[in-house]
Short mmCIF file of C-alpha atoms and ligand atoms in Angstrom, two decimals:
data_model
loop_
_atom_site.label_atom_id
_atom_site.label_comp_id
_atom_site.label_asym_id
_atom_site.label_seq_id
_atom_site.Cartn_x
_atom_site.Cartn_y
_atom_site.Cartn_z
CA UNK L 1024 127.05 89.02 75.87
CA UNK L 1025 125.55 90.31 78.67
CA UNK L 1026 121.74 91.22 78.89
CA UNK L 1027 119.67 94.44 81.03
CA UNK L 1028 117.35 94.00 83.36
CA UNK L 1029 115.00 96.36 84.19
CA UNK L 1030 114.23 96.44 88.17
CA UNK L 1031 111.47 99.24 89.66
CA UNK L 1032 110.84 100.79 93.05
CA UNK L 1033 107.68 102.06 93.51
CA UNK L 1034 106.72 104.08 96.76
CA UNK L 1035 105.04 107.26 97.60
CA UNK L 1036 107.21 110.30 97.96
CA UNK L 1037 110.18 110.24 100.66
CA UNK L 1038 109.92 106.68 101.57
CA UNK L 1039 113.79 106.47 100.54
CA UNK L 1040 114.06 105.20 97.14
CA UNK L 1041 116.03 107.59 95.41
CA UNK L 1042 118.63 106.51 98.35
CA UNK L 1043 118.26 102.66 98.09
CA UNK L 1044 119.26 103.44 94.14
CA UNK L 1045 122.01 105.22 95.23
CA UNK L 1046 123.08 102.53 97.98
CA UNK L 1047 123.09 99.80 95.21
CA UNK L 1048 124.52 101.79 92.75
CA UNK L 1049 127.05 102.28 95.14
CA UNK L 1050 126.64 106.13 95.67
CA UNK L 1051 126.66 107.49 98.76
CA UNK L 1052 123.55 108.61 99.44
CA UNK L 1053 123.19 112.49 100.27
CA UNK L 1054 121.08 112.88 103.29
CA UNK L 1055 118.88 115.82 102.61
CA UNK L 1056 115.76 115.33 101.04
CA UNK L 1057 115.59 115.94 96.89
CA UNK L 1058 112.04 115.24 95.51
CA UNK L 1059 112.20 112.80 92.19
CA UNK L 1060 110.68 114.69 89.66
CA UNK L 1061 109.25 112.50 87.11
CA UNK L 1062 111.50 109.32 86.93
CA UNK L 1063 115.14 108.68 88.09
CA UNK L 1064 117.70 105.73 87.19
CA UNK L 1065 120.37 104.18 88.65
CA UNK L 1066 122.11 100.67 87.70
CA UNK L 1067 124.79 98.31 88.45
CA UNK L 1068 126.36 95.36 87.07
CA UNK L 1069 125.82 91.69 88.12
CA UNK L 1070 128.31 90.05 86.33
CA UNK L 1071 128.31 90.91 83.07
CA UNK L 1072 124.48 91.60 82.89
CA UNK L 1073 123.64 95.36 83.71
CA UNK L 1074 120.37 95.59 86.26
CA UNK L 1075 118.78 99.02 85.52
CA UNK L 1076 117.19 100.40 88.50
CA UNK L 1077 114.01 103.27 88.07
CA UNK L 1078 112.51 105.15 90.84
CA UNK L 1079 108.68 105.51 90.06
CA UNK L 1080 106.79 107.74 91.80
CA UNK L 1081 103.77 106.93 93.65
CA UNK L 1082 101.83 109.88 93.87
CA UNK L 1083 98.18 109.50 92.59
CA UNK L 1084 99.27 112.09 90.08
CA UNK L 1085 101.59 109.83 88.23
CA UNK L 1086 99.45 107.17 88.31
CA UNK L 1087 98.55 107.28 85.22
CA UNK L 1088 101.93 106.81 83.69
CA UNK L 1089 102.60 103.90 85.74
CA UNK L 1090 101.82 101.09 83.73
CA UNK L 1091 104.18 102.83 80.96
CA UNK L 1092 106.99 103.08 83.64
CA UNK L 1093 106.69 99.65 85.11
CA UNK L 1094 106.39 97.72 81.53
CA UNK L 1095 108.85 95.59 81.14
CA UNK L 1096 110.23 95.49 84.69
CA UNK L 1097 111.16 91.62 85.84
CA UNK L 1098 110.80 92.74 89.47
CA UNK L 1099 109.34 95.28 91.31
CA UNK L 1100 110.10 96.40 94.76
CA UNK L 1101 107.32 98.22 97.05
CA UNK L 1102 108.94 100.68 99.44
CA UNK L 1103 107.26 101.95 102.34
CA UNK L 1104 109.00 103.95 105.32
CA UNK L 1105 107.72 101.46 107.61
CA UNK L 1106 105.30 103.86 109.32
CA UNK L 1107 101.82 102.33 110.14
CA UNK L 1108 100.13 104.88 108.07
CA UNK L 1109 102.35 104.57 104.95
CA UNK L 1110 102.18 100.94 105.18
CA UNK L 1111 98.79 100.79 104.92
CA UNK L 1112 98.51 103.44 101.76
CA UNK L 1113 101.59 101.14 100.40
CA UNK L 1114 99.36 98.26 100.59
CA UNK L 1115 97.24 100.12 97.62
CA UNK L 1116 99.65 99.98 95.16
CA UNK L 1117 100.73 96.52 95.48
CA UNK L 1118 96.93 95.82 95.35
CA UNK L 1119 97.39 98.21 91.86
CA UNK L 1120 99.96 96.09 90.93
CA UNK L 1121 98.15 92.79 91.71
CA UNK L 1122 95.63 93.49 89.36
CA UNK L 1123 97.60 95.67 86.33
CA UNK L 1124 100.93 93.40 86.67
CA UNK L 1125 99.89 89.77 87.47
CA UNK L 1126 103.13 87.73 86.58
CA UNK L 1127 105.94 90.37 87.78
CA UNK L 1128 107.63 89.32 91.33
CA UNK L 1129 106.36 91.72 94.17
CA UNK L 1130 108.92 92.23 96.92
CA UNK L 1131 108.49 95.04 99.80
CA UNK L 1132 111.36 96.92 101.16
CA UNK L 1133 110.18 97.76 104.82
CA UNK L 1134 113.20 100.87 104.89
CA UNK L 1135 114.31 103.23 107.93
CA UNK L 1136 114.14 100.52 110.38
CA UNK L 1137 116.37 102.85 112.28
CA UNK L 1138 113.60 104.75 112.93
CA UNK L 1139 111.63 104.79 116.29
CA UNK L 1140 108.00 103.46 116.33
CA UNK L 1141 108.70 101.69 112.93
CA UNK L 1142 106.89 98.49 111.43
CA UNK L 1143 109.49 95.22 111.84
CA UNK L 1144 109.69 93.73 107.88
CA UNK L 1145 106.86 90.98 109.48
CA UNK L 1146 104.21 93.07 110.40
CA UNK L 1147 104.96 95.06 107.25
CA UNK L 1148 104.62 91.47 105.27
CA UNK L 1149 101.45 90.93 107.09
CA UNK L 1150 99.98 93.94 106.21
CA UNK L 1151 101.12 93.57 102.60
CA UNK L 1152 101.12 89.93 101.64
CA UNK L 1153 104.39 89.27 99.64
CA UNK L 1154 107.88 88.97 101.13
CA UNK L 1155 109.19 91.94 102.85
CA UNK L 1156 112.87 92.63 103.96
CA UNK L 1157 113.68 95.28 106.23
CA UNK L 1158 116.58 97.56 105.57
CA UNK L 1159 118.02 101.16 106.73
CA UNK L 1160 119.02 102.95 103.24
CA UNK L 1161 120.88 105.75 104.97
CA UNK L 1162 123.39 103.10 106.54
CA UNK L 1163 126.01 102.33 103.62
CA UNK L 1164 126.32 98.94 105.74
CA UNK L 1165 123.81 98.35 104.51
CA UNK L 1166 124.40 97.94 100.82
CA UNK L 1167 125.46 94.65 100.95
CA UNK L 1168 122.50 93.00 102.30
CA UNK L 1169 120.52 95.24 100.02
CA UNK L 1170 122.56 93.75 96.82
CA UNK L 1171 121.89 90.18 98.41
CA UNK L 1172 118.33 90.45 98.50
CA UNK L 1173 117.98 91.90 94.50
CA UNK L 1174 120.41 89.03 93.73
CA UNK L 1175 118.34 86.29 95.40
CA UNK L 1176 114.94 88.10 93.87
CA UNK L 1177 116.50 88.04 90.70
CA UNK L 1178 117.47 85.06 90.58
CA UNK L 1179 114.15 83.47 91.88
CA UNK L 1180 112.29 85.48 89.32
CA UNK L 1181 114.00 83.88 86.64
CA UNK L 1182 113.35 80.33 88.17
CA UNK L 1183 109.50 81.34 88.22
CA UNK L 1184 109.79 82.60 84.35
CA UNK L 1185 111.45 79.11 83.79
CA UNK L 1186 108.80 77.01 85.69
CA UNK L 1187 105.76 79.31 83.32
CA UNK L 1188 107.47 78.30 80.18
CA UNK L 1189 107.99 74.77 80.79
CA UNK L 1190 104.18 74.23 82.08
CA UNK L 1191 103.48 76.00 78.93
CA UNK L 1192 105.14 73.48 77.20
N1 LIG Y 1 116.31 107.79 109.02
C1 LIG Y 1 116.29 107.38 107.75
N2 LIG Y 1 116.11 108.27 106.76
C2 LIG Y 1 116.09 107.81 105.48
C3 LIG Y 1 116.27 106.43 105.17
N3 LIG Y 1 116.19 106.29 103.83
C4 LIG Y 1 115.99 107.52 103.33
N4 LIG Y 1 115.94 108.44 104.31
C5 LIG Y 1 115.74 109.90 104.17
O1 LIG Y 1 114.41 110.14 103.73
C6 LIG Y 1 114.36 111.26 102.84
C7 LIG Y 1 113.72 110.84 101.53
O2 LIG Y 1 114.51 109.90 100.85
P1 LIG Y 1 114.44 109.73 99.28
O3 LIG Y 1 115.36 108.60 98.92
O4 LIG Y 1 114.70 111.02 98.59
O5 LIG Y 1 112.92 109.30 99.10
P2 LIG Y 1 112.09 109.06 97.73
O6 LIG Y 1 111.19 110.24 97.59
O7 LIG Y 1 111.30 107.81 97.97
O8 LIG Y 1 113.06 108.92 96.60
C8 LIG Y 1 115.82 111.73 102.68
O9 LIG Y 1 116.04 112.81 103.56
C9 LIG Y 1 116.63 110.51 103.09
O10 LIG Y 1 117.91 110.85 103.62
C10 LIG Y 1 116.47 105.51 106.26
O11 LIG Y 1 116.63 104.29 106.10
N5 LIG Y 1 116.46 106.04 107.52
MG1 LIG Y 2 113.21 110.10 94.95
#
């Protein structure tokens, strides 16, 4: 039988993760601008395990529910709009999560590279220090790669889980 994983996005407001959820859930993503309120889900099937995706805001004002929203999550994924100045406000919350989360798997989505004047997914890793893929969630070309790189995330955050228990050993 098939398990759930639980997968979060955390960003501040309009970065695009409502829309990457909708690009892997395989929705197409409406282009005019809905504010989350609260906390909204998506999910999709990888074989027969079901990944459940939540989109966690990260406005200071939710803060404190964060730890409540993330618990439990196997991987998280930063998104930042790839602007300088959200990059650097991004890098607070994975700083947050460095010190509230320490085992979960950190990955940065560096989204609207279509965008001019935006960050490249290496100076966005630079700024943010943990791997960093760039992507365009408003390009439904896009949904493949973006499936590739949970896949691969996923799959290395279960080698890490594996390589914890057996030192434990
Ligand atoms: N140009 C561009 N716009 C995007 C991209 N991703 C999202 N958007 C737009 O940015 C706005 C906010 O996106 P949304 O997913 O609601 O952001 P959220 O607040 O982080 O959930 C919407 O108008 C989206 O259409 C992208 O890759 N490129
Ligand atoms: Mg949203």
């Amino acid at each position: 039988m098939g398990v759930s994983v639980k997968v979060s996005f955390l960003g501040y407001p309009s970065v695009g993760k409502s829309t990457l959820i909708k690009l892997l859930s395989g929705q197409v993503p409406p282009l005019d601008y809905k504010p989350t309120i609260g906390l909204d889900f998506g999910s999709l099937q990888f074989g027969e395990h079901e990944v459940k995706l939540w989109d966690i805001g990260g406005q200071s004002a939710f803060q404190p529910f964060w730890n409540q929203y993330l618990n439990g999550s196997y991987l998280v994924f930063v998104v930042t709009d790839s602007t300088p100045q959200n990059v650097l406000q991004t890098k607070q919350l994975v700083e947050w999560l460095n010190r509230e989360h320490k085992g979960v798997r950190v990955i940065a989505l560096a989204n609207k590279q279509d965008i001019d004047g935006h960050f490249s997914a290496e100076r966005v890793e630079n700024v943010l220090h943990v791997p960093t893929y760039g992507i365009t969630a408003i390009e439904p070309r896009e949904r493949d790669k973006l499936y590739y790189i949970l896949v691969k995330e996923l799959l290395k955050a279960t080698e890490e889980g594996e390589e914890k228990n057996g030192s434990n050993e």
